[in-house]
PDB file of C-alpha atoms (C1' of nucleotides) in Angstrom:
ATOM      1  CA  MET A  60      -4.729   3.022   1.138  1.00  0.00           C
ATOM      2  CA  LYS A  61      -1.552   1.343   0.990  1.00  0.00           C
ATOM      3  CA  GLY A  62      -2.359  -2.023   3.471  1.00  0.00           C
ATOM      4  CA  SER A  63      -2.106  -0.777   6.982  1.00  0.00           C
ATOM      5  CA  THR A  64      -5.833  -0.585   6.801  1.00  0.00           C
ATOM      6  CA  GLY A  65      -5.703  -4.240   8.680  1.00  0.00           C
ATOM      7  CA  THR A  66      -3.469  -1.842  11.686  1.00  0.00           C
ATOM      8  CA  MET A  67      -6.417   0.769  11.781  1.00  0.00           C
ATOM      9  CA  LEU A  68      -8.482  -2.063  12.369  1.00  0.00           C
ATOM     10  CA  LEU A  69      -6.701  -3.623  15.423  1.00  0.00           C
ATOM     11  CA  THR A  70      -6.641  -0.283  16.642  1.00  0.00           C
ATOM     12  CA  LEU A  71     -10.145   0.535  16.758  1.00  0.00           C
ATOM     13  CA  LEU A  72     -10.861  -2.770  17.806  1.00  0.00           C
ATOM     14  CA  ASN A  73      -8.036  -2.545  20.583  1.00  0.00           C
ATOM     15  CA  ARG A  74     -10.709   0.597  22.593  1.00  0.00           C
ATOM     16  CA  GLN A  75     -13.501  -1.806  22.196  1.00  0.00           C
ATOM     17  CA  PRO A  76     -16.107  -5.458  20.516  1.00  0.00           C
ATOM     18  CA  LEU A  77     -16.827  -3.357  17.196  1.00  0.00           C
ATOM     19  CA  TYR A  78     -19.205  -4.965  14.126  1.00  0.00           C
ATOM     20  CA  GLY A  79     -18.236  -3.673  10.720  1.00  0.00           C
ATOM     21  CA  TYR A  80     -20.686  -1.703   9.756  1.00  0.00           C
ATOM     22  CA  GLU A  81     -19.351   0.429  13.013  1.00  0.00           C
ATOM     23  CA  MET A  82     -16.296   0.380  12.058  1.00  0.00           C
ATOM     24  CA  LEU A  83     -17.105   1.935   8.425  1.00  0.00           C
ATOM     25  CA  ARG A  84     -17.742   4.261   9.894  1.00  0.00           C
ATOM     26  CA  GLU A  85     -15.575   4.740  13.143  1.00  0.00           C
ATOM     27  CA  LEU A  86     -12.305   5.177  10.928  1.00  0.00           C
ATOM     28  CA  GLU A  87     -14.645   6.547   8.018  1.00  0.00           C
ATOM     29  CA  ARG A  88     -14.594   9.479  11.471  1.00  0.00           C
ATOM     30  CA  ARG A  89     -11.465   8.857  12.779  1.00  0.00           C
ATOM     31  CA  SER A  90     -10.076   9.627   9.467  1.00  0.00           C
ATOM     32  CA  GLU A  91     -11.655  12.489   8.801  1.00  0.00           C
ATOM     33  CA  GLY A  92     -13.610  11.148   5.583  1.00  0.00           C
ATOM     34  CA  VAL A  93      -9.946   9.929   4.257  1.00  0.00           C
ATOM     35  CA  PHE A  94     -10.466   6.348   4.810  1.00  0.00           C
ATOM     36  CA  SER A  95     -14.050   5.157   3.167  1.00  0.00           C
ATOM     37  CA  LEU A  96     -14.043   1.138   3.641  1.00  0.00           C
ATOM     38  CA  LYS A  97     -16.737  -0.479   1.338  1.00  0.00           C
ATOM     39  CA  GLU A  98     -17.662  -3.551   2.269  1.00  0.00           C
ATOM     40  CA  GLY A  99     -16.375  -4.648   0.098  1.00  0.00           C
ATOM     41  CA  THR A 100     -13.064  -4.399   1.249  1.00  0.00           C
ATOM     42  CA  LEU A 101     -13.657  -4.323   5.278  1.00  0.00           C
ATOM     43  CA  TYR A 102     -15.372  -8.118   5.304  1.00  0.00           C
ATOM     44  CA  PRO A 103     -12.483  -9.999   3.885  1.00  0.00           C
ATOM     45  CA  ILE A 104     -10.242  -8.448   5.952  1.00  0.00           C
ATOM     46  CA  LEU A 105     -12.225  -9.081   9.122  1.00  0.00           C
ATOM     47  CA  HIS A 106     -12.381 -12.630   7.579  1.00  0.00           C
ATOM     48  CA  SER A 107      -8.568 -13.308   7.305  1.00  0.00           C
ATOM     49  CA  MET A 108      -7.759 -11.935  10.546  1.00  0.00           C
ATOM     50  CA  GLU A 109     -10.202 -14.061  12.356  1.00  0.00           C
ATOM     51  CA  ALA A 110      -9.137 -17.028  10.109  1.00  0.00           C
ATOM     52  CA  GLU A 111      -4.951 -16.156  11.560  1.00  0.00           C
ATOM     53  CA  GLY A 112      -6.621 -15.343  14.728  1.00  0.00           C
ATOM     54  CA  TRP A 113      -6.231 -12.026  15.962  1.00  0.00           C
ATOM     55  CA  VAL A 114      -9.793 -11.360  16.060  1.00  0.00           C
ATOM     56  CA  GLU A 115     -12.802 -13.168  17.669  1.00  0.00           C
ATOM     57  CA  ALA A 116     -16.303 -12.807  15.959  1.00  0.00           C
ATOM     58  CA  TYR A 117     -19.877 -13.987  18.305  1.00  0.00           C
ATOM     59  CA  TRP A 118     -23.336 -12.554  17.292  1.00  0.00           C
ATOM     60  CA  GLU A 119     -25.241  -9.978  18.997  1.00  0.00           C
ATOM     61  CA  ALA A 120     -28.705  -8.864  18.227  1.00  0.00           C
ATOM     62  CA  VAL A 121     -29.777  -5.506  19.335  1.00  0.00           C
ATOM     63  CA  ASN A 122     -32.572  -3.537  18.264  1.00  0.00           C
ATOM     64  CA  GLY A 123     -33.521  -6.135  16.178  1.00  0.00           C
ATOM     65  CA  ARG A 124     -30.984  -6.351  13.937  1.00  0.00           C
ATOM     66  CA  ASN A 125     -28.347  -9.202  14.404  1.00  0.00           C
ATOM     67  CA  ARG A 126     -24.532  -7.618  14.607  1.00  0.00           C
ATOM     68  CA  LYS A 127     -21.705  -9.814  13.760  1.00  0.00           C
ATOM     69  CA  TYR A 128     -19.265  -8.108  16.075  1.00  0.00           C
ATOM     70  CA  TYR A 129     -15.356  -8.598  16.449  1.00  0.00           C
ATOM     71  CA  ARG A 130     -12.394  -8.941  19.446  1.00  0.00           C
ATOM     72  CA  ILE A 131      -9.078  -8.477  19.349  1.00  0.00           C
ATOM     73  CA  THR A 132      -7.107 -11.268  20.852  1.00  0.00           C
ATOM     74  CA  ASP A 133      -4.158 -11.521  22.821  1.00  0.00           C
ATOM     75  CA  THR A 134      -2.367 -12.924  20.373  1.00  0.00           C
ATOM     76  CA  GLY A 135      -4.040  -9.360  17.853  1.00  0.00           C
ATOM     77  CA  SER A 136      -2.640  -7.073  20.794  1.00  0.00           C
ATOM     78  CA  ARG A 137       0.824  -8.732  19.534  1.00  0.00           C
ATOM     79  CA  VAL A 138       0.896  -8.181  16.167  1.00  0.00           C
ATOM     80  CA  LEU A 139      -1.144  -5.073  16.518  1.00  0.00           C
ATOM     81  CA  LYS A 140       1.952  -3.543  18.555  1.00  0.00           C
ATOM     82  CA  GLN A 141       4.516  -4.750  16.029  1.00  0.00           C
ATOM     83  CA  LYS A 142       2.307  -3.595  13.264  1.00  0.00           C
ATOM     84  CA  LYS A 143       2.575  -0.343  14.720  1.00  0.00           C
ATOM     85  CA  THR A 144       6.575   0.149  14.942  1.00  0.00           C
ATOM     86  CA  GLU A 145       6.330  -0.898  11.624  1.00  0.00           C
ATOM     87  CA  TRP A 146       4.287   1.331  10.474  1.00  0.00           C
ATOM     88  CA  ALA A 147       5.470   3.696  12.611  1.00  0.00           C
ATOM     89  CA  LEU A 148       8.816   3.079  10.209  1.00  0.00           C
ATOM     90  CA  PHE A 149       7.787   2.420   7.757  1.00  0.00           C
ATOM     91  CA  ARG A 150       6.183   6.020   7.944  1.00  0.00           C
ATOM     92  CA  ASN A 151       8.973   7.632   8.794  1.00  0.00           C
ATOM     93  CA  ALA A 152      11.411   6.754   6.038  1.00  0.00           C
ATOM     94  CA  VAL A 153       8.875   7.820   3.463  1.00  0.00           C
ATOM     95  CA  ASP A 154       9.127  10.757   5.030  1.00  0.00           C
ATOM     96  CA  SER A 155      12.927  10.905   4.884  1.00  0.00           C
ATOM     97  CA  VAL A 156      12.914  10.086   1.236  1.00  0.00           C
ATOM     98  CA  ILE A 157      10.596  12.572   0.151  1.00  0.00           C
ATOM     99  CA  GLY A 158      11.559  15.652   2.400  1.00  0.00           C
ATOM    100  CA  ALA A 159       8.228  15.725   4.407  1.00  0.00           C
ATOM    101  CA  GLU A 160       7.365  19.015   4.901  1.00  0.00           C
ATOM    102  CA  PHE A 161       6.805  18.246   8.501  1.00  0.00           C
ATOM    103  CA  LYS A 162       8.938  17.204  11.240  1.00  0.00           C
ATOM    104  CA  ARG A 163       7.899  14.843  13.559  1.00  0.00           C
ATOM    105  CA  GLN A 164       8.904  15.557  17.646  1.00  0.00           C
ATOM    106  CA  ALA A 165       9.091  12.905  20.336  1.00  0.00           C
ATOM    107  CA  GLU A 166       6.267  13.194  22.950  1.00  0.00           C
ATOM    108  CA  SER A 167       6.092  11.608  26.071  1.00  0.00           C
ATOM    109  CA  SER A 168       3.264   9.050  25.143  1.00  0.00           C
ATOM    110  CA  GLN A 169       3.935   5.023  25.593  1.00  0.00           C
ATOM    111  CA  SER A 170       6.318   3.862  23.747  1.00  0.00           C
ATOM    112  CA  MET A 171       6.110   1.696  20.559  1.00  0.00           C
ATOM    113  CA  GLY A 172       9.333   0.369  19.124  1.00  0.00           C
ATOM    114  CA  GLY A 173      12.944   2.422  19.275  1.00  0.00           C
ATOM    115  CA  GLY A 174      10.785   5.869  19.207  1.00  0.00           C
ATOM    116  CA  ARG A 175      13.837   8.105  18.585  1.00  0.00           C
ATOM    117  CA  PHE A 176      13.107   8.385  14.995  1.00  0.00           C
ATOM    118  CA  ARG A 177      13.611  12.331  13.513  1.00  0.00           C
TER     119      ARG A 177
ATOM    120  CA  MET B 988       6.577  -0.939   0.842  1.00  0.00           C
ATOM    121  CA  LYS B 989       2.570  -0.014  -0.505  1.00  0.00           C
ATOM    122  CA  GLY B 990       3.027   1.836  -3.457  1.00  0.00           C
ATOM    123  CA  SER B 991       4.402   4.922  -2.000  1.00  0.00           C
ATOM    124  CA  THR B 992       7.190   3.806  -4.251  1.00  0.00           C
ATOM    125  CA  GLY B 993       6.674   5.828  -7.232  1.00  0.00           C
ATOM    126  CA  THR B 994       6.168   9.431  -5.462  1.00  0.00           C
ATOM    127  CA  MET B 995       9.647   8.587  -3.240  1.00  0.00           C
ATOM    128  CA  LEU B 996      11.571   7.329  -6.558  1.00  0.00           C
ATOM    129  CA  LEU B 997       9.562  10.824  -8.255  1.00  0.00           C
ATOM    130  CA  THR B 998      11.629  12.417  -5.994  1.00  0.00           C
ATOM    131  CA  LEU B 999      14.656  11.598  -6.243  1.00  0.00           C
ATOM    132  CA  LEU B1000      14.738  12.290  -9.950  1.00  0.00           C
ATOM    133  CA  ASN B1001      13.465  15.953  -8.993  1.00  0.00           C
ATOM    134  CA  ARG B1002      16.546  17.006  -7.805  1.00  0.00           C
ATOM    135  CA  GLN B1003      18.806  15.082 -11.247  1.00  0.00           C
ATOM    136  CA  PRO B1004      19.081  12.255 -13.510  1.00  0.00           C
ATOM    137  CA  LEU B1005      19.668   9.077 -12.597  1.00  0.00           C
ATOM    138  CA  TYR B1006      20.175   5.427 -13.672  1.00  0.00           C
ATOM    139  CA  GLY B1007      18.062   2.496 -12.514  1.00  0.00           C
ATOM    140  CA  TYR B1008      21.034   1.156 -10.090  1.00  0.00           C
ATOM    141  CA  GLU B1009      21.820   4.344  -8.994  1.00  0.00           C
ATOM    142  CA  MET B1010      18.090   4.777  -7.978  1.00  0.00           C
ATOM    143  CA  LEU B1011      17.770   1.517  -6.012  1.00  0.00           C
ATOM    144  CA  ARG B1012      21.278   2.280  -3.629  1.00  0.00           C
ATOM    145  CA  GLU B1013      20.496   6.195  -3.193  1.00  0.00           C
ATOM    146  CA  LEU B1014      16.988   5.028  -2.208  1.00  0.00           C
ATOM    147  CA  GLU B1015      18.347   2.493   0.432  1.00  0.00           C
ATOM    148  CA  ARG B1016      20.537   5.240   1.172  1.00  0.00           C
ATOM    149  CA  ARG B1017      18.567   7.710   2.148  1.00  0.00           C
ATOM    150  CA  SER B1018      15.518   5.192   3.697  1.00  0.00           C
ATOM    151  CA  GLU B1019      18.805   4.082   6.478  1.00  0.00           C
ATOM    152  CA  GLY B1020      18.072   0.478   4.570  1.00  0.00           C
ATOM    153  CA  VAL B1021      14.095   0.721   5.735  1.00  0.00           C
ATOM    154  CA  PHE B1022      13.741  -0.072   1.162  1.00  0.00           C
ATOM    155  CA  SER B1023      16.058  -2.281  -0.466  1.00  0.00           C
ATOM    156  CA  LEU B1024      13.805  -2.428  -4.145  1.00  0.00           C
ATOM    157  CA  LYS B1025      14.839  -5.065  -5.869  1.00  0.00           C
ATOM    158  CA  GLU B1026      15.923  -4.795  -9.515  1.00  0.00           C
ATOM    159  CA  GLY B1027      12.633  -6.626 -10.601  1.00  0.00           C
ATOM    160  CA  THR B1028      11.140  -4.128  -8.918  1.00  0.00           C
ATOM    161  CA  LEU B1029      12.182  -0.843  -9.279  1.00  0.00           C
ATOM    162  CA  TYR B1030      12.629  -1.239 -13.256  1.00  0.00           C
ATOM    163  CA  PRO B1031       8.592  -2.416 -14.236  1.00  0.00           C
ATOM    164  CA  ILE B1032       7.831   0.684 -11.845  1.00  0.00           C
ATOM    165  CA  LEU B1033      10.350   2.956 -13.852  1.00  0.00           C
ATOM    166  CA  HIS B1034       9.527   1.707 -17.527  1.00  0.00           C
ATOM    167  CA  SER B1035       5.455   1.897 -15.990  1.00  0.00           C
ATOM    168  CA  MET B1036       6.471   5.845 -15.270  1.00  0.00           C
ATOM    169  CA  GLU B1037       8.274   6.086 -18.460  1.00  0.00           C
ATOM    170  CA  ALA B1038       5.083   5.432 -20.156  1.00  0.00           C
ATOM    171  CA  GLU B1039       2.956   7.410 -18.270  1.00  0.00           C
ATOM    172  CA  GLY B1040       5.056  10.357 -19.373  1.00  0.00           C
ATOM    173  CA  TRP B1041       6.300  11.381 -16.075  1.00  0.00           C
ATOM    174  CA  VAL B1042       9.808  10.557 -16.725  1.00  0.00           C
ATOM    175  CA  GLU B1043      12.008  10.099 -20.309  1.00  0.00           C
ATOM    176  CA  ALA B1044      14.956   7.947 -20.661  1.00  0.00           C
ATOM    177  CA  TYR B1045      18.097   8.037 -22.516  1.00  0.00           C
ATOM    178  CA  TRP B1046      21.330   5.937 -22.578  1.00  0.00           C
ATOM    179  CA  GLU B1047      24.486   7.358 -21.668  1.00  0.00           C
ATOM    180  CA  ALA B1048      28.068   5.992 -21.943  1.00  0.00           C
ATOM    181  CA  VAL B1049      29.752   6.773 -18.796  1.00  0.00           C
ATOM    182  CA  ASN B1050      33.500   5.058 -17.951  1.00  0.00           C
ATOM    183  CA  GLY B1051      32.798   2.268 -20.385  1.00  0.00           C
ATOM    184  CA  ARG B1052      29.077   1.556 -19.005  1.00  0.00           C
ATOM    185  CA  ASN B1053      25.889   1.875 -21.205  1.00  0.00           C
ATOM    186  CA  ARG B1054      23.831   3.213 -18.522  1.00  0.00           C
ATOM    187  CA  LYS B1055      19.591   4.715 -18.865  1.00  0.00           C
ATOM    188  CA  TYR B1056      19.261   7.432 -17.495  1.00  0.00           C
ATOM    189  CA  TYR B1057      15.682   8.609 -16.172  1.00  0.00           C
ATOM    190  CA  ARG B1058      15.127  12.475 -16.194  1.00  0.00           C
ATOM    191  CA  ILE B1059      11.812  13.906 -14.520  1.00  0.00           C
ATOM    192  CA  THR B1060       9.401  15.689 -16.729  1.00  0.00           C
ATOM    193  CA  ASP B1061       7.199  18.278 -16.121  1.00  0.00           C
ATOM    194  CA  THR B1062       4.291  16.143 -16.370  1.00  0.00           C
ATOM    195  CA  GLY B1063       6.173  14.553 -13.431  1.00  0.00           C
ATOM    196  CA  SER B1064       6.582  17.163 -11.458  1.00  0.00           C
ATOM    197  CA  ARG B1065       3.174  18.113 -11.344  1.00  0.00           C
ATOM    198  CA  VAL B1066       2.632  13.923 -10.369  1.00  0.00           C
ATOM    199  CA  LEU B1067       5.102  14.557  -8.018  1.00  0.00           C
ATOM    200  CA  LYS B1068       3.548  17.190  -5.876  1.00  0.00           C
ATOM    201  CA  GLN B1069       0.052  16.053  -5.785  1.00  0.00           C
ATOM    202  CA  LYS B1070       1.624  12.271  -5.388  1.00  0.00           C
ATOM    203  CA  LYS B1071       3.038  13.898  -2.110  1.00  0.00           C
ATOM    204  CA  THR B1072      -0.077  15.793  -0.979  1.00  0.00           C
ATOM    205  CA  GLU B1073      -1.806  12.904  -1.159  1.00  0.00           C
ATOM    206  CA  TRP B1074       0.503  10.619   0.614  1.00  0.00           C
ATOM    207  CA  ALA B1075       0.535  14.075   3.773  1.00  0.00           C
ATOM    208  CA  LEU B1076      -3.258  13.223   3.522  1.00  0.00           C
ATOM    209  CA  PHE B1077      -3.087   9.859   3.718  1.00  0.00           C
ATOM    210  CA  ARG B1078      -0.373   9.530   6.776  1.00  0.00           C
ATOM    211  CA  ASN B1079      -2.393  11.761   8.726  1.00  0.00           C
ATOM    212  CA  ALA B1080      -4.825   9.935   8.808  1.00  0.00           C
ATOM    213  CA  VAL B1081      -3.687   7.285   9.717  1.00  0.00           C
ATOM    214  CA  ASP B1082      -2.056   8.249  12.602  1.00  0.00           C
ATOM    215  CA  SER B1083      -4.958   9.846  13.441  1.00  0.00           C
ATOM    216  CA  VAL B1084      -6.700   6.595  13.391  1.00  0.00           C
ATOM    217  CA  ILE B1085      -3.591   4.457  15.322  1.00  0.00           C
ATOM    218  CA  GLY B1086      -3.294   7.280  17.489  1.00  0.00           C
ATOM    219  CA  ALA B1087       0.670   8.093  16.922  1.00  0.00           C
ATOM    220  CA  GLU B1088       2.730   9.044  18.952  1.00  0.00           C
ATOM    221  CA  PHE B1089       4.551  11.415  17.698  1.00  0.00           C
ATOM    222  CA  LYS B1090       3.129  15.025  16.556  1.00  0.00           C
ATOM    223  CA  ARG B1091       3.439  16.720  13.977  1.00  0.00           C
ATOM    224  CA  GLN B1092       4.591  20.279  13.922  1.00  0.00           C
ATOM    225  CA  ALA B1093       4.849  22.425  10.872  1.00  0.00           C
ATOM    226  CA  GLU B1094       8.104  23.698   9.453  1.00  0.00           C
ATOM    227  CA  SER B1095       9.072  26.534   6.778  1.00  0.00           C
ATOM    228  CA  SER B1096      11.319  24.983   5.160  1.00  0.00           C
ATOM    229  CA  GLN B1097      10.492  24.172   1.428  1.00  0.00           C
ATOM    230  CA  SER B1098       8.696  20.938   0.347  1.00  0.00           C
ATOM    231  CA  MET B1099      10.203  20.873  -2.641  1.00  0.00           C
ATOM    232  CA  GLY B1100      13.958  19.746  -3.851  1.00  0.00           C
ATOM    233  CA  GLY B1101      15.534  21.839  -1.126  1.00  0.00           C
ATOM    234  CA  GLY B1102      14.035  21.489   2.353  1.00  0.00           C
ATOM    235  CA  ARG B1103      17.036  18.908   4.018  1.00  0.00           C
ATOM    236  CA  PHE B1104      15.112  16.554   6.416  1.00  0.00           C
ATOM    237  CA  ARG B1105      17.435  14.464   8.346  1.00  0.00           C
TER     238      ARG B1105
ATOM    239  C1'  DA C 738     -48.702   0.772   1.577  1.00  0.00           C
ATOM    240  C1'  DT C 739     -44.896   1.697  -1.186  1.00  0.00           C
ATOM    241  C1'  DG C 740     -40.966   3.410  -2.519  1.00  0.00           C
ATOM    242  C1'  DT C 741     -36.359   4.798  -0.844  1.00  0.00           C
ATOM    243  C1'  DA C 742     -32.867   4.474   2.126  1.00  0.00           C
ATOM    244  C1'  DA C 743     -30.178   3.288   5.395  1.00  0.00           C
ATOM    245  C1'  DT C 744     -28.088  -1.256   7.781  1.00  0.00           C
ATOM    246  C1'  DA C 745     -25.660  -4.675   7.926  1.00  0.00           C
ATOM    247  C1'  DC C 746     -23.078  -8.908   6.300  1.00  0.00           C
ATOM    248  C1'  DA C 747     -20.680 -11.637   1.899  1.00  0.00           C
ATOM    249  C1'  DT C 748     -19.161 -13.365  -2.686  1.00  0.00           C
ATOM    250  C1'  DA C 749     -16.868 -12.695  -7.014  1.00  0.00           C
ATOM    251  C1'  DG C 750     -13.910 -10.855 -10.537  1.00  0.00           C
ATOM    252  C1'  DT C 751     -10.728  -7.704 -11.595  1.00  0.00           C
ATOM    253  C1'  DA C 752      -6.799  -4.383 -11.184  1.00  0.00           C
ATOM    254  C1'  DT C 753      -3.108  -2.726  -8.925  1.00  0.00           C
ATOM    255  C1'  DT C 754       1.850  -3.593  -6.651  1.00  0.00           C
ATOM    256  C1'  DG C 755       5.280  -5.844  -5.402  1.00  0.00           C
ATOM    257  C1'  DC C 756       8.139  -9.606  -4.644  1.00  0.00           C
ATOM    258  C1'  DT C 757      11.038 -13.895  -6.333  1.00  0.00           C
ATOM    259  C1'  DA C 758      13.515 -15.579  -9.510  1.00  0.00           C
ATOM    260  C1'  DT C 759      15.769 -15.516 -13.207  1.00  0.00           C
ATOM    261  C1'  DG C 760      18.635 -13.932 -17.380  1.00  0.00           C
ATOM    262  C1'  DC C 761      21.260 -11.891 -20.210  1.00  0.00           C
ATOM    263  C1'  DA C 762      25.686  -9.088 -19.958  1.00  0.00           C
ATOM    264  C1'  DT C 763      30.045  -6.476 -18.956  1.00  0.00           C
ATOM    265  C1'  DA C 764      33.957  -4.756 -15.435  1.00  0.00           C
ATOM    266  C1'  DG C 765      36.735  -5.106 -11.843  1.00  0.00           C
ATOM    267  C1'  DT C 766      39.134  -7.540  -8.519  1.00  0.00           C
ATOM    268  C1'  DA C 767      41.226 -11.815  -5.279  1.00  0.00           C
TER     269       DA C 767
ATOM    270  C1'  DT D 157      40.136 -17.771 -13.405  1.00  0.00           C
ATOM    271  C1'  DA D 158      36.130 -16.853 -10.437  1.00  0.00           C
ATOM    272  C1'  DC D 159      34.042 -14.325  -8.117  1.00  0.00           C
ATOM    273  C1'  DT D 160      31.634  -9.638  -7.092  1.00  0.00           C
ATOM    274  C1'  DA D 161      29.797  -5.620  -7.776  1.00  0.00           C
ATOM    275  C1'  DT D 162      27.613  -3.251 -11.988  1.00  0.00           C
ATOM    276  C1'  DG D 163      23.398  -2.836 -15.004  1.00  0.00           C
ATOM    277  C1'  DC D 164      19.167  -3.591 -17.316  1.00  0.00           C
ATOM    278  C1'  DA D 165      14.992  -6.577 -18.380  1.00  0.00           C
ATOM    279  C1'  DT D 166      10.806  -9.756 -17.855  1.00  0.00           C
ATOM    280  C1'  DA D 167       7.734 -13.838 -16.497  1.00  0.00           C
ATOM    281  C1'  DG D 168       5.514 -15.770 -12.667  1.00  0.00           C
ATOM    282  C1'  DC D 169       3.227 -15.162  -8.265  1.00  0.00           C
ATOM    283  C1'  DA D 170       1.556 -13.372  -3.502  1.00  0.00           C
ATOM    284  C1'  DA D 171      -0.830 -10.003  -1.384  1.00  0.00           C
ATOM    285  C1'  DT D 172      -3.721  -5.759  -1.401  1.00  0.00           C
ATOM    286  C1'  DA D 173      -8.098  -3.695  -1.598  1.00  0.00           C
ATOM    287  C1'  DC D 174     -11.394  -1.671  -5.401  1.00  0.00           C
ATOM    288  C1'  DT D 175     -15.723  -2.897  -7.675  1.00  0.00           C
ATOM    289  C1'  DA D 176     -20.079  -4.514  -8.530  1.00  0.00           C
ATOM    290  C1'  DT D 177     -23.510  -7.516  -6.859  1.00  0.00           C
ATOM    291  C1'  DG D 178     -25.996 -10.347  -3.753  1.00  0.00           C
ATOM    292  C1'  DT D 179     -29.260 -11.555  -0.602  1.00  0.00           C
ATOM    293  C1'  DA D 180     -32.746  -9.943   3.575  1.00  0.00           C
ATOM    294  C1'  DT D 181     -34.153  -6.555   7.421  1.00  0.00           C
ATOM    295  C1'  DT D 182     -35.313  -2.248   9.538  1.00  0.00           C
ATOM    296  C1'  DA D 183     -36.871   2.618   8.882  1.00  0.00           C
ATOM    297  C1'  DC D 184     -38.754   6.733   7.160  1.00  0.00           C
ATOM    298  C1'  DA D 185     -40.618   9.618   3.975  1.00  0.00           C
ATOM    299  C1'  DT D 186     -44.332  10.404   0.912  1.00  0.00           C
TER     300       DT D 186
END
DNA sequence: ATGTAATACATAGTATTGCTATGCATAGTA
DNA sequence: TACTATGCATAGCAATACTATGTATTACAT
């Protein structure tokens, strides 16, 4: 794990509000088991993102359990966009250096950054 | 920068022995300016890689300057291979989670050493 | 009913990683 | 002569994530 955890969590929250425990399972599912965060990793991150104003928390009782949901803020959305751009830059730079055996091909989906990496 | 520095440095050394200062410039060149390590970042990494037995150092005087060259060891080569696999796994997992706008496509070239990547 | 697993949030302590700042020393150049 | 580039090195700090632990409730199996 190397620092893109925040980006991934913001991405999840960008779709819909989630509570902590749910994020753990969702992240593990989407990464096909590669990322299995522990609570001790997740919660401090959520707290600091809340302190930064990237997410907002609210409590909700569901099925007799208290859950602390997090929703992304406008600031958080802007940060996410920036972080995605940074990730793409970082990833492509690493691949350039180590000579990745996979090539990237531009796709027609939404534009994140400059998007003419190869 | 988050932890793949060692992988990138080992990759450079896997092609040929280099001295520290040279690695800084080579890394910057290959990453097109994205990675511009400082000496304070590089040398501790080299020392620890040497302590791990992944690289060997030897002094050589060139053009009236003393340079400390590093060459990769057999152990280092094995570690590099493993680290490259881990990087690919990590990178693809992050992309899966954040929904990268680039798709990966299998390439026919070899992974180590040869395959030039632009 | 009782024990265990799963759910759910939280903090303390530690390890790793990388950066900034600084130091020393030599060679080339303006 | 002064400044820049080259070349190696360490100390101190900041960020990040992991391990370990604590608390509490709910679900389920024995």
